[in-house]
C-alpha cells in the first residue's frame, strides 16, 4: 500500500471513530473540532521541523518521522545529495579546466562586456604584467598601446594585432580577441618573437642581397654595352651572345628592382598624400604607349570620376603600371585593353581589363604569390619576374584596398582595385 493511501485510510478511520463516539455521546461537533485541531497541530509541528531542517542546509540526517512526511524528507534529501554530487563533479571539471588553462603557454584573459578582466591565466599575468588584484579592472587601462586600444574598439578581430609585451619590449606578441557567450570575449596572446625575428632576417637578407647585386649588375651592363658597341657583326655567335647577355642582365635588374620595391613596401613607414588618380592614370597610359610600341591604339582609358584618394603616389604608380603592363603583355598586339576609374556604392575602383590569354582557374589564387608565373603555352616568350602582382597586392594592402581577379582562359582577364570610400580626399 502506498503512503498516500495509508494517510487517507488513517484519516478516514479517525473520522469514523470520532463519528461513532460523537454519535454515542452527542458531542460530535466538539470531538470533530478537537480532531481537526489535533491534525492541524501535528502538521504545523512537522512543517516547523521541516523548515528548521532545510534552513540548516538539509544536512546528512533528516529527523525521524513517519508517513508522508518521511517520504517528503527522503525525496528532498535525495535531491540535495544528487545536487551536491553534481556540484562536486562540476567543481572538479572547473578546477581541471583552470589548471589546464593556467598551464597553457599562451596568455588567456577573459574579458567582460565593459572590457573588464574577469579571469587571466599565469602566462597572461607574466606577459602583460597583470596582478591577481587587477580582476575587474578595464584592460585598456592596463595595456595602453594605441594600436591595441584601436583593435579592441574596432570589433573586427579577424586578424591579430602585433604588440610588444608591456613588461619586456623584447617580446613580441600576436594578440587576438575571440568573442563568445553573451558579451564575453577571450583575449589570447602568443609569443611570436622568434617568428618575427626570422621574418626580419629574411627581409634583411633579401634587401641586402638585392642591394649588393645592384652595383655588379650596373658594371656588367656597362661593359656589355661597350662590347656591343665594339662588335662589328662579323661573328653571329658573338652578336647573339651579347644580345642574350644583355637580355638576361636586364631581367636580373628588373628582379632586383622589384625585390627592393617589395622590401620597401614591407618595411617602410606609410607616407600619404592626396593623389590625383585620374592624372596619374593618364600619365601611366602615356608611358605604357611609349614602352609597348603600338600600345596607343590599344589602351582605352575611361575616367568616370575625378575622385582623388589618400595614398602614396610612387606605390600606386608601380601597382597600376604593373597591371597595365601585364594586360598589354599577356594579350595579342591588336587587342583592346580597357582602363576604367569609377565609383561604386562602397568603393572607388580601378578596373584593368584585357582580352588576352586569361588565367586558369587554379592559377588565379596563386598569381599574387612571389615568383609565381602560370605556365601557358605561348607563341612568343613573355618575360617577367613573377613579382609584379605580389607588388600590386602589397601596395593595395597598404592602401586598405582589395584586389579582385576575374579571368577565363582564352577570353581575357579583369583586375579590379577596390579602394574604400574613407580614402577619398579633395
Ligand atoms: P610576371 O608578369 O612578371 O610574370 P606577375 O606577378 O605580374 O609576374 O604575374 C604573375 C603571373 O600571372 C604571370 O606570369 C601571368 O601568368 C599571370 N598574369 C598576370 N597578369 C595577367 C593578365 N593580364 N593576363 C593573363 N595572365 C596574367
XYZ file of C-alpha atoms and ligand atoms in Angstrom:
453
model
C 0.000 0.000 0.000
C 1.266 3.452 -0.861
C 1.950 6.120 1.804
C -0.794 8.333 0.454
C -3.398 5.577 0.707
C -2.202 4.837 4.288
C -2.521 8.552 5.161
C -6.046 8.719 3.677
C -7.180 5.483 5.368
C -5.804 6.655 8.766
C -7.695 9.925 8.331
C -10.911 8.113 7.403
C -10.575 5.686 10.357
C -10.045 8.612 12.725
C -13.078 10.385 11.292
C -15.120 7.162 11.656
C -14.044 6.759 15.287
C -14.924 10.398 16.057
C -18.283 9.992 14.282
C -19.161 6.821 16.311
C -18.039 8.273 19.644
C -19.677 11.601 18.715
C -22.981 9.891 17.807
C -22.984 7.868 21.040
C -22.100 10.818 23.268
C -23.937 13.510 21.291
C -20.674 15.508 21.186
C -19.857 15.061 17.522
C -19.061 18.697 16.735
C -16.643 19.337 19.638
C -14.938 15.992 19.011
C -14.597 16.743 15.267
C -13.143 20.149 16.164
C -10.638 18.567 18.559
C -9.685 16.055 15.862
C -9.213 18.785 13.221
C -7.153 20.861 15.638
C -5.027 17.836 16.507
C -4.351 17.125 12.824
C -3.551 20.811 12.223
C -1.155 20.982 15.167
C 0.606 17.831 14.030
C 1.058 19.234 10.504
C 2.262 22.581 11.872
C 4.794 20.779 14.038
C 6.005 18.792 11.000
C 6.234 21.916 8.823
C 8.208 23.713 11.532
C 10.597 20.776 11.879
C 10.993 20.557 8.112
C 11.655 24.305 7.818
C 14.331 24.094 10.554
C 15.973 21.149 8.838
C 16.009 22.789 5.402
C 17.210 26.101 6.913
C 20.177 24.344 8.451
C 21.155 23.153 4.942
C 19.184 19.887 4.827
C 22.219 18.071 6.247
C 23.215 14.447 6.293
C 20.500 13.077 8.654
C 16.851 14.052 8.497
C 14.548 13.844 11.601
C 12.852 10.561 12.336
C 9.238 10.633 11.270
C 6.572 8.504 9.626
C 4.061 8.576 6.809
C 4.030 11.144 4.037
C 6.498 13.383 5.895
C 9.100 10.630 5.872
C 8.623 10.445 2.079
C 8.997 14.222 1.719
C 12.169 14.221 3.824
C 13.563 11.318 1.822
C 12.918 12.927 -1.602
C 14.304 16.310 -0.603
C 17.309 14.613 0.968
C 17.915 12.618 -2.273
C 17.642 15.728 -4.481
C 20.094 17.556 -2.235
C 22.506 14.647 -2.294
C 22.427 14.448 -6.106
C 22.889 18.184 -6.375
C 25.895 18.007 -4.079
C 27.391 15.236 -6.182
C 26.838 17.231 -9.372
C 28.348 20.335 -7.795
C 31.403 18.375 -6.762
C 31.784 16.975 -10.277
C 31.350 20.405 -11.831
C 33.827 21.937 -9.397
C 36.338 19.259 -10.328
C 35.806 19.992 -14.018
C 36.243 23.731 -13.476
C 39.403 23.032 -11.463
C 40.793 20.836 -14.231
C 39.935 23.474 -16.842
C 41.569 26.194 -14.745
C 44.664 24.074 -14.222
C 44.978 23.311 -17.938
C 44.477 26.955 -18.958
C 46.929 28.002 -16.247
C 49.459 25.649 -17.809
C 48.868 26.986 -21.356
C 51.961 28.582 -22.900
C 49.726 31.243 -24.495
C 48.280 34.072 -22.454
C 44.496 33.953 -21.999
C 42.305 36.656 -20.463
C 38.514 36.541 -20.172
C 37.012 39.993 -20.736
C 33.562 41.119 -19.706
C 31.149 43.339 -21.635
C 32.935 46.530 -20.482
C 36.443 45.243 -21.270
C 36.978 44.382 -17.590
C 39.221 41.449 -16.687
C 37.199 38.529 -15.365
C 39.982 35.992 -15.296
C 43.598 35.671 -16.532
C 45.941 32.702 -16.666
C 49.561 32.558 -15.471
C 51.058 33.341 -18.902
C 48.802 36.410 -19.193
C 49.916 37.649 -15.784
C 53.534 37.214 -16.893
C 53.498 38.760 -20.379
C 51.042 41.557 -19.601
C 52.279 42.130 -16.057
C 48.783 41.594 -14.640
C 48.220 41.059 -10.895
C 45.548 38.980 -9.186
C 44.181 42.289 -7.863
C 43.640 43.563 -11.437
C 40.498 41.444 -11.668
C 37.621 43.756 -12.530
C 39.936 46.451 -13.947
C 39.355 47.558 -17.534
C 42.056 46.139 -19.800
C 42.654 49.383 -21.798
C 43.807 50.946 -18.505
C 46.467 48.277 -18.162
C 47.559 47.637 -21.781
C 47.825 51.151 -23.094
C 49.275 50.660 -26.609
C 47.156 52.787 -29.008
C 47.125 50.002 -31.633
C 45.715 47.606 -29.011
C 43.027 50.066 -27.917
C 42.087 50.671 -31.572
C 41.906 46.887 -32.141
C 39.778 46.357 -29.024
C 37.357 49.114 -30.047
C 37.197 48.094 -33.713
C 35.168 44.937 -33.128
C 36.890 43.400 -36.162
C 39.023 40.606 -34.751
C 39.746 38.549 -37.894
C 43.471 39.379 -37.838
C 45.654 39.520 -34.719
C 47.377 42.718 -33.651
C 51.151 42.642 -33.113
C 52.365 44.307 -29.901
C 55.444 44.367 -27.709
C 54.936 42.904 -24.247
C 54.292 45.752 -21.744
C 56.743 44.137 -19.300
C 59.535 43.243 -21.718
C 59.760 45.108 -25.027
C 61.964 42.379 -26.491
C 58.979 40.021 -26.516
C 56.622 40.384 -29.480
C 53.034 39.231 -29.030
C 50.318 38.383 -31.540
C 47.127 39.343 -29.697
C 43.775 38.075 -30.860
C 40.277 38.503 -29.427
C 37.632 35.794 -29.727
C 34.056 36.803 -28.839
C 31.905 34.125 -27.172
C 28.845 33.771 -24.979
C 26.815 36.820 -24.010
C 29.135 39.805 -24.370
C 32.206 37.863 -23.214
C 35.500 37.872 -25.084
C 38.606 35.770 -24.789
C 41.883 37.573 -25.365
C 44.686 35.272 -26.494
C 48.299 36.353 -26.866
C 51.007 34.247 -28.467
C 54.729 34.894 -28.220
C 55.850 35.412 -31.848
C 59.268 36.896 -31.069
C 61.172 34.125 -32.875
C 58.835 34.196 -35.853
C 59.165 37.958 -36.207
C 62.937 37.693 -35.827
C 63.096 35.132 -38.662
C 60.825 37.302 -40.797
C 63.068 40.309 -40.193
C 66.128 38.225 -41.049
C 64.511 37.108 -44.309
C 63.575 40.673 -45.207
C 67.048 41.954 -44.312
C 68.676 39.153 -46.293
C 66.604 39.825 -49.431
C 67.133 43.581 -49.064
C 70.904 43.212 -48.584
C 71.378 40.721 -51.417
C 69.274 42.798 -53.810
C 71.127 45.921 -52.829
C 74.552 44.294 -53.167
C 73.661 42.900 -56.602
C 72.889 46.332 -57.966
C 76.458 47.556 -58.399
C 77.906 44.441 -60.095
C 74.894 44.388 -62.409
C 75.380 48.006 -63.420
C 79.077 47.320 -64.089
C 78.235 44.218 -66.148
C 75.610 46.114 -68.106
C 78.034 48.959 -68.797
C 80.759 46.634 -70.096
C 78.234 44.717 -72.183
C 77.058 47.912 -73.844
C 80.677 48.837 -74.615
C 81.348 45.357 -76.028
C 78.180 45.538 -78.129
C 79.338 48.904 -79.499
C 82.664 47.306 -80.414
C 81.020 44.318 -82.085
C 81.467 44.591 -85.834
C 78.906 41.870 -86.550
C 81.399 39.516 -88.121
C 80.703 36.729 -85.646
C 76.950 35.941 -85.416
C 77.632 33.802 -82.329
C 79.224 36.765 -80.559
C 76.391 39.090 -81.570
C 73.624 36.750 -80.295
C 75.642 36.046 -77.145
C 75.853 39.764 -76.414
C 72.130 40.168 -77.055
C 71.246 37.303 -74.745
C 73.620 38.510 -72.063
C 72.052 41.932 -72.282
C 68.542 40.436 -72.095
C 69.477 38.419 -69.014
C 71.184 41.316 -67.207
C 68.111 43.440 -67.844
C 65.933 40.667 -66.420
C 68.151 40.469 -63.359
C 67.994 44.204 -62.950
C 64.191 44.082 -63.044
C 64.231 41.291 -60.474
C 66.497 43.238 -58.157
C 64.389 46.397 -58.587
C 61.160 44.502 -57.870
C 62.663 42.785 -54.821
C 63.886 46.096 -53.470
C 60.470 47.637 -54.035
C 58.787 44.745 -52.213
C 61.202 45.140 -49.301
C 60.436 48.847 -49.173
C 56.706 48.077 -49.151
C 57.177 45.666 -46.277
C 59.424 47.803 -44.143
C 58.875 51.458 -44.868
C 56.506 53.705 -42.971
C 53.476 54.733 -44.963
C 53.647 58.267 -46.338
C 50.319 59.557 -47.514
C 49.069 62.494 -49.519
C 46.063 63.254 -51.701
C 46.711 61.617 -55.083
C 45.142 62.794 -58.293
C 44.460 59.301 -59.639
C 42.956 60.409 -62.988
C 46.094 62.469 -63.769
C 48.283 59.567 -62.658
C 46.396 57.150 -64.913
C 46.729 59.480 -67.927
C 50.471 59.620 -67.285
C 50.802 55.838 -66.850
C 48.872 55.146 -70.061
C 51.131 57.558 -71.967
C 54.255 55.886 -70.593
C 52.863 52.431 -71.475
C 52.251 53.619 -75.024
C 55.896 54.639 -75.236
C 57.172 51.391 -73.729
C 54.925 48.946 -75.548
C 55.356 50.214 -79.115
C 51.963 50.427 -80.769
C 50.054 50.401 -77.476
C 48.466 53.797 -78.168
C 45.772 52.207 -80.266
C 45.144 49.537 -77.659
C 44.544 51.423 -74.422
C 41.072 52.795 -73.767
C 41.136 54.965 -70.657
C 37.735 55.896 -69.165
C 37.685 58.342 -66.269
C 34.107 58.216 -64.971
C 35.018 60.163 -61.859
C 37.683 62.689 -60.893
C 37.866 61.375 -57.332
C 41.267 61.574 -55.643
C 42.404 59.222 -52.922
C 44.789 59.353 -49.988
C 47.855 57.263 -50.718
C 51.473 57.042 -51.755
C 51.971 58.117 -55.362
C 55.076 56.082 -56.131
C 53.484 52.909 -54.812
C 50.225 53.416 -56.691
C 52.183 54.205 -59.848
C 54.066 50.875 -59.531
C 50.872 48.896 -58.917
C 48.887 50.460 -61.774
C 51.871 50.228 -64.153
C 52.231 46.536 -63.352
C 48.554 45.843 -64.026
C 48.552 47.760 -67.299
C 51.897 46.236 -68.335
C 50.533 42.716 -67.706
C 47.335 43.417 -69.630
C 49.393 44.550 -72.634
C 51.943 41.764 -72.230
C 49.515 38.859 -71.930
C 47.154 39.820 -74.757
C 47.540 39.918 -78.551
C 49.138 43.008 -80.042
C 45.945 44.121 -81.753
C 43.548 43.592 -78.826
C 41.986 46.284 -76.654
C 42.928 46.995 -73.024
C 40.344 48.942 -71.019
C 41.323 51.030 -68.012
C 38.392 52.422 -66.017
C 38.334 54.639 -62.909
C 34.845 54.694 -61.435
C 32.765 54.916 -58.277
C 30.506 52.208 -56.821
C 28.338 52.267 -53.704
C 31.153 51.198 -51.368
C 34.405 51.762 -53.243
C 36.352 53.723 -55.794
C 37.510 51.215 -58.379
C 40.212 50.871 -60.968
C 39.497 48.115 -63.498
C 42.134 46.926 -65.932
C 40.563 44.604 -68.466
C 42.137 42.765 -71.356
C 41.054 40.269 -73.987
C 44.193 38.210 -73.736
C 45.216 34.682 -72.831
C 43.430 34.672 -69.451
C 44.438 32.754 -66.348
C 43.461 29.185 -65.477
C 41.005 28.905 -62.570
C 43.549 27.012 -60.440
C 46.207 29.684 -61.003
C 44.068 32.693 -60.023
C 44.601 32.393 -56.242
C 48.330 31.875 -56.781
C 49.331 34.604 -59.248
C 49.849 37.137 -56.447
C 52.450 34.874 -54.787
C 56.065 35.893 -55.177
C 57.772 34.378 -58.237
C 54.603 32.568 -59.342
C 54.207 32.547 -63.108
C 51.412 30.485 -64.650
C 52.521 28.091 -67.321
C 50.747 28.854 -70.558
C 51.950 27.658 -73.951
C 52.609 30.909 -75.759
C 53.668 31.537 -79.338
C 56.209 34.105 -78.172
C 58.196 34.118 -74.966
C 56.913 36.655 -72.444
C 59.473 37.953 -69.993
C 58.717 38.722 -66.376
C 59.860 38.333 -62.812
C 56.744 36.864 -61.217
C 56.857 39.704 -58.685
C 54.531 42.218 -60.361
C 51.257 41.062 -58.841
C 52.899 40.490 -55.435
C 53.824 44.184 -55.559
C 50.261 45.118 -56.587
C 48.826 43.112 -53.692
C 51.188 44.712 -51.170
C 50.534 48.232 -52.415
C 46.772 47.705 -52.247
C 47.052 46.253 -48.750
C 48.891 49.375 -47.648
C 46.006 51.412 -49.061
C 43.267 49.313 -47.332
C 42.241 48.262 -50.834
C 41.321 44.861 -52.266
C 42.398 43.188 -55.496
C 39.897 41.098 -57.414
C 40.813 38.902 -60.385
C 38.234 37.576 -62.803
C 39.635 35.652 -65.694
C 38.870 32.964 -68.193
C 41.419 31.059 -70.227
C 41.485 32.238 -73.834
C 38.990 35.058 -73.172
C 40.783 37.621 -71.037
C 41.136 38.966 -67.532
C 39.914 41.832 -65.406
C 41.909 43.084 -62.418
C 39.928 45.321 -60.047
C 41.467 47.537 -57.355
C 38.794 48.447 -54.773
C 39.645 51.457 -52.579
C 37.297 52.108 -49.633
C 35.366 55.408 -49.651
C 37.157 56.533 -46.474
C 40.245 57.051 -48.707
C 38.559 59.745 -50.782
C 40.110 63.213 -50.469
C 39.840 66.509 -52.317
P 55.184 38.481 -64.353
O 54.205 39.161 -65.254
O 56.424 39.227 -64.183
O 55.372 37.054 -64.675
P 53.231 38.950 -62.318
O 53.321 38.758 -60.850
O 52.911 40.310 -62.809
O 54.587 38.428 -62.882
O 52.169 37.946 -62.855
C 52.148 36.588 -62.423
C 51.546 35.710 -63.470
O 50.149 35.999 -63.598
C 52.104 35.935 -64.842
O 53.230 35.142 -65.058
C 50.954 35.549 -65.758
O 50.989 34.160 -65.989
C 49.721 35.848 -64.938
N 49.112 37.126 -65.367
C 49.230 38.318 -64.782
N 48.504 39.250 -65.421
C 47.881 38.612 -66.436
C 46.956 39.008 -67.454
N 46.539 40.265 -67.578
N 46.522 38.060 -68.321
C 46.921 36.796 -68.188
N 47.792 36.348 -67.265
C 48.257 37.232 -66.385
